[in-house]
Short mmCIF file of C-alpha atoms in Angstrom, two decimals:
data_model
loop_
_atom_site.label_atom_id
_atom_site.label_comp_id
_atom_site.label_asym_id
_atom_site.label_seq_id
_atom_site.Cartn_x
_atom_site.Cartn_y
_atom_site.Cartn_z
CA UNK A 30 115.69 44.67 -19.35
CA UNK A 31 113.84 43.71 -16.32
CA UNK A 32 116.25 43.61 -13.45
CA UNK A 33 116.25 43.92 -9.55
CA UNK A 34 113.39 43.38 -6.86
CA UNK A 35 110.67 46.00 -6.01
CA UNK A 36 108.09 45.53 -3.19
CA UNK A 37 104.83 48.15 -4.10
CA UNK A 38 101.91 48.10 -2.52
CA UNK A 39 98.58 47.90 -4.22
CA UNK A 40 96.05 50.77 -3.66
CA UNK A 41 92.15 50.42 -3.44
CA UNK A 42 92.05 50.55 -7.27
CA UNK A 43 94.68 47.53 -7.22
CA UNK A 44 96.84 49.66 -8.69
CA UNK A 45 101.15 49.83 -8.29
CA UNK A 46 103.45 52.21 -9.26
CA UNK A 47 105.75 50.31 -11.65
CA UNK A 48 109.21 50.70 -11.01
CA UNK A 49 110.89 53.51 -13.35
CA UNK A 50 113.25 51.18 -14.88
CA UNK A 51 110.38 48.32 -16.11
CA UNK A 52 109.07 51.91 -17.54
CA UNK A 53 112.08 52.32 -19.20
CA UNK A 54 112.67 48.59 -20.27
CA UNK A 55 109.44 49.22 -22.86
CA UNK A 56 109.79 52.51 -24.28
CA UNK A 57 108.50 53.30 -26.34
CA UNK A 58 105.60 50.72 -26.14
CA UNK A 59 103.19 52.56 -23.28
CA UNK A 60 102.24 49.31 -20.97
CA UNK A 61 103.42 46.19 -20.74
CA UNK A 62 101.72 42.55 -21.12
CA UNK A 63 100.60 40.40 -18.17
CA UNK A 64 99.09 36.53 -18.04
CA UNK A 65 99.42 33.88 -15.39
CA UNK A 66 102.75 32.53 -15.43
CA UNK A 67 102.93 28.97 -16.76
CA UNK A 68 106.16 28.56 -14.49
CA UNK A 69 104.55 29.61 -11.02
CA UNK A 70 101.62 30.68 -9.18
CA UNK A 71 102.11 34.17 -9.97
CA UNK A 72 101.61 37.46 -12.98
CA UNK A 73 104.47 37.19 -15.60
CA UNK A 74 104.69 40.36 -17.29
CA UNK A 75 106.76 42.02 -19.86
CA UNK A 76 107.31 44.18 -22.83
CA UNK A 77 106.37 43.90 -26.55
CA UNK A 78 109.62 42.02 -26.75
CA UNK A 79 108.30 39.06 -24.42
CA UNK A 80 105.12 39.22 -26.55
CA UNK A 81 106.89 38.59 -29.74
CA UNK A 82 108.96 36.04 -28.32
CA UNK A 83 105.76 34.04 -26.83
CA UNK A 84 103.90 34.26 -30.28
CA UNK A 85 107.48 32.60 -32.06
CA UNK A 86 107.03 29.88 -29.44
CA UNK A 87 103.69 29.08 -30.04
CA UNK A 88 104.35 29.79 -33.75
CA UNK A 89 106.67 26.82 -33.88
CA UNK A 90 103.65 24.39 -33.52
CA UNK A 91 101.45 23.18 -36.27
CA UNK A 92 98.24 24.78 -35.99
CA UNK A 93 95.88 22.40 -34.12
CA UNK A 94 98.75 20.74 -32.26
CA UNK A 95 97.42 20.07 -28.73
CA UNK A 96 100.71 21.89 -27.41
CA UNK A 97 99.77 25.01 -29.48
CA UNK A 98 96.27 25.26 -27.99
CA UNK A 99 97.53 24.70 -24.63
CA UNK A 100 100.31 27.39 -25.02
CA UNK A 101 97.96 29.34 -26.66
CA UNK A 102 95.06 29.35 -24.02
CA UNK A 103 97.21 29.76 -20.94
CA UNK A 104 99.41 32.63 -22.55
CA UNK A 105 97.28 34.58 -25.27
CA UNK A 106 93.69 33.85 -23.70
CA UNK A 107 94.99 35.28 -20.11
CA UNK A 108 97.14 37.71 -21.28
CA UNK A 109 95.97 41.88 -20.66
CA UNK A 110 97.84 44.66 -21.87
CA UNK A 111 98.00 46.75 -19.23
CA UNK A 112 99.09 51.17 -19.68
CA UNK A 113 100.62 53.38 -17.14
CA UNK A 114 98.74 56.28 -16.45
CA UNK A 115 100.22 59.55 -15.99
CA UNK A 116 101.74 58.80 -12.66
CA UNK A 117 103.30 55.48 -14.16
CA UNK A 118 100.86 53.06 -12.55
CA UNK A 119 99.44 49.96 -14.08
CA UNK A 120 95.89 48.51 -13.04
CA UNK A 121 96.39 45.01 -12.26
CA UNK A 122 92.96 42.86 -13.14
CA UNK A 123 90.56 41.70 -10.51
CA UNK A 124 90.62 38.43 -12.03
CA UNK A 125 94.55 38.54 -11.66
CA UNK A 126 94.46 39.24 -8.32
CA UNK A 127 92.01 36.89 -7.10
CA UNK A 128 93.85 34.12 -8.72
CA UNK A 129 97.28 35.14 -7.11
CA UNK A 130 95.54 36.17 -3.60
CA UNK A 131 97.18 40.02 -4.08
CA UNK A 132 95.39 41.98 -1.59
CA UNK A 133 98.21 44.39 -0.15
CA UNK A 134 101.33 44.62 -1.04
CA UNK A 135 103.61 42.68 -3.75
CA UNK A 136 106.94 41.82 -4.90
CA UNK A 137 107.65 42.48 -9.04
CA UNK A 138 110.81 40.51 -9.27
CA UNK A 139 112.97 41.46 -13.06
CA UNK A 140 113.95 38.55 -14.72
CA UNK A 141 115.92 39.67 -17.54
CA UNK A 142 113.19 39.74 -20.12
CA UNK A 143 110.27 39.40 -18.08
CA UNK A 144 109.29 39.77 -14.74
CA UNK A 145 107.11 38.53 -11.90
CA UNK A 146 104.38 39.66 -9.90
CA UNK A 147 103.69 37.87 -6.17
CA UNK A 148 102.50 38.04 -2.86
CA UNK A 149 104.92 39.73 -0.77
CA UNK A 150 105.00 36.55 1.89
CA UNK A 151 104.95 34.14 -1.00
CA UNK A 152 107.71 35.56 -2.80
CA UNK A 153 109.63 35.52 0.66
CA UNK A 154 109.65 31.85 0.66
CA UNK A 155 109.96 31.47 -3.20
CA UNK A 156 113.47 33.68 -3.31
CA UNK A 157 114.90 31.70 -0.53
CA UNK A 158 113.60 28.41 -2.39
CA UNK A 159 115.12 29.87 -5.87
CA UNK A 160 118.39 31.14 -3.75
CA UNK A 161 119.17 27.42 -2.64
CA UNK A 162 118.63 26.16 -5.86
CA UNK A 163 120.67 28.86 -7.65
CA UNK A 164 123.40 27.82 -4.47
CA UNK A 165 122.95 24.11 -5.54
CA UNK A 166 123.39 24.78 -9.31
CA UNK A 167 126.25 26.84 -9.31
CA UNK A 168 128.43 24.19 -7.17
CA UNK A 169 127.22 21.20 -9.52
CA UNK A 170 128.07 23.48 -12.58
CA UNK A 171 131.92 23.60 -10.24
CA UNK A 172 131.56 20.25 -9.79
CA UNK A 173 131.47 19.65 -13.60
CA UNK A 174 133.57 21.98 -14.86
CA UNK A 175 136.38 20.13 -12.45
CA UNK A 176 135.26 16.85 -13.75
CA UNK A 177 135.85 18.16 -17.24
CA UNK A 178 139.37 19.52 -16.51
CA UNK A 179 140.50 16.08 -14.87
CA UNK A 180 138.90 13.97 -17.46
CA UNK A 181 140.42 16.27 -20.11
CA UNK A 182 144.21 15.22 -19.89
CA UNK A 183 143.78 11.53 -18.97
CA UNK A 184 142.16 11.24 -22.33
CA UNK A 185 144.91 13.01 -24.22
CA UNK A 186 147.08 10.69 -22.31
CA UNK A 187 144.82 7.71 -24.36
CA UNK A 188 144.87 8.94 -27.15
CA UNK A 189 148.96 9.34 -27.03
CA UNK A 190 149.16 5.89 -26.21
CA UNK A 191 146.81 4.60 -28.90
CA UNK A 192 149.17 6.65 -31.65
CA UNK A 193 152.24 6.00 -30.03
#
């Protein structure tokens, strides 16, 4: 499981340490996957788990489905498997960083089964964008749930009076 934030900074080889526990989180696979995200402007990464899971997706479509081809291209055509050397680092691509303007130092951001790779600065403003929204879900998820519990007994209330 990919879980907490990390902020590494790349070395002249464009190479990061990767945090211990995204080590852990593929054993015993050696490396992990990376592609442009299809979500954001950033590297989604994961394990042989988030592999599998992406090849079921695209799996799902008849082959020659325009979906398919596009899933296919963006995922599987810009995806690298990337190893950890003996110190636990991972090379990130030159294309990938070009793409994602990493130059210095990034943010790898665990997302349960997959994580992200950013700018540091852009990742500043995307977790306090994603941290209002999460703020905004959560109280219309309240907001429902009360809804639900008032809407709940006025129909059993109905229902009593259409038996009764």
């Amino acid at each position: 499981m990919f879980i907490s934030t990390f902020e590494k900074q790349l070395d002249a080889k464009r190479r990061i340490v990767a945090p211990v526990e995204y080590r852990t989180a593929v054993a015993p696979f050696d490396g992990l996957f990376c592609f442009p995200s299809i979500e954001a402007d950033c590297i989604e990464g994961g394990g042989k788990a988030l592999f599998d899971s992406y090849a079921k997706l695209i799996d799902e479509y008849p082959f020659g489905d325009p979906d398919r081809t596009a899933l296919e291209t963006s995922i599987m055509g810009g995806m690298v498997q990337l190893s950890f050397d003996t110190a636990g680092r991972i090379t990130i691509p030159e294309s990938l960083c070009e793409m994602f303007g990493l130059t210095d130092w990034v943010t790898l951001v665990g997302l349960r089964d997959r994580f992200q790779i950013w700018p540091r600065e852009a990742f500043r403003e995307r977790g306090r964008l994603q941290r209002e929204a999460a703020q905004a879900a959560l109280l219309n998820r309240a907001r429902q749930h009360a809804a639900a519990k008032v809407i709940a007994p006025a129909a059993m209330l109905s229902d009593a009076g259409a038996n009764g």
